[in-house]
Amino acid sequence: MWIEWFLRCSTSMKKWPIKLVCNECKRHRYKLSLSSLLFINNRKIEQINSKKTNDNDYRWKHSQSKSHSQSTVFASSVIGALTAAATAFSWENDGVSDRELQEATSDDYLLNMTNGQIEDILISLGWEKLLRKDHLMLFRKYDDDLQVYSYKIFGTFNDISALVFFQVQLDLDYRMKWDDHALRLSVVETNENSQSDIVHWTQKFPFPFNHRDYLYVRRYCLDTSANFPPKIIIKCHSIDHPDVHSDKKCVRVNKYESSMIIQSKTKLDEKGMMFLLTYHEDAKASMPTSTYSYIAQSGIPSFVEKLHVAAKKLPKSKEYLSIDSLPQCRYFDDVSD
């Protein structure tokens, strides 16, 4: 699957421990271990009312009567089921369009620059540098309209091909083996005409947070417009679908979007590749901004390396994608129309 990399919370209690004291219950301390590329984007903290989020607030939860809690859960479940049942999905209206795929390539020029040049350009455009290494860079920028942070993640590897890197993300069964944060991953529906899938993904979150689930449409294509080097474009955004109801045990992340460019250094099936992921989500989790910064700087390098190792260990039987099987990207003269 695309990297959906999301920087999320890990259930492991051994890596990068962060001791946090909950504002609502200062006697309880929790160690959080965070490693992934699917970031939890924090909204403005002052705008968050913790009693209105879907997370279990420890003190508030135990201060309510049992009957009130049960009735609230029941009402929420009924309303959620009715809303989901009434939701219609259309590939034409809700899928990833040709234009979205083209817009996802708008930053591909950055992949042909040095790390220093990339840093100078993004900082001039208002992006904040969180991490810079030889093979990995991370930037973020607050979006006032969406009220979440957007992230740009750059990476490069010389010992795997762009095609294998793409395959690792596309293969959901293999993802369940190497990503211990994924509880469930499944394809709900496929559209062969547009080479698109609807993916349902449940992600582990540590106590006291509920797990998160994502329902999104994913589409990819091969961009050979510049002849050399070729690129694979992956675009995803959150959707609703009548066949997937909300789970009262999870928090549905319904504000999520990502664009990924995977570019080969020579040929798609030869070693040497780089990628750029642009991503945002609202995981509805209240954490201090300083904690998110720590997650980014500590969790990303580990998760990227985990993905790298998974790509190197991809079973030969799994390498069934061929360049000829990838659909060609379709372009417009003017994406602003």
Tab-separated table of N, CA and C in Angstrom, residues 40 74 123 201 285:
chain	number	residue	atom	x	y	z
A	40	ILE	N	0.162	11.610	13.604
A	40	ILE	CA	-1.037	12.198	14.186
A	40	ILE	C	-0.834	13.697	14.116
A	74	PHE	N	-24.978	3.540	23.087
A	74	PHE	CA	-26.033	2.986	22.246
A	74	PHE	C	-26.516	4.015	21.229
A	123	ILE	N	11.819	26.113	3.258
A	123	ILE	CA	11.825	27.110	4.336
A	123	ILE	C	11.348	28.462	3.816
A	201	TRP	N	-8.381	0.338	7.070
A	201	TRP	CA	-7.171	0.075	7.849
A	201	TRP	C	-7.421	0.450	9.302
A	285	ALA	N	-6.607	13.348	18.299
A	285	ALA	CA	-5.911	13.031	19.538
A	285	ALA	C	-5.282	14.302	20.086
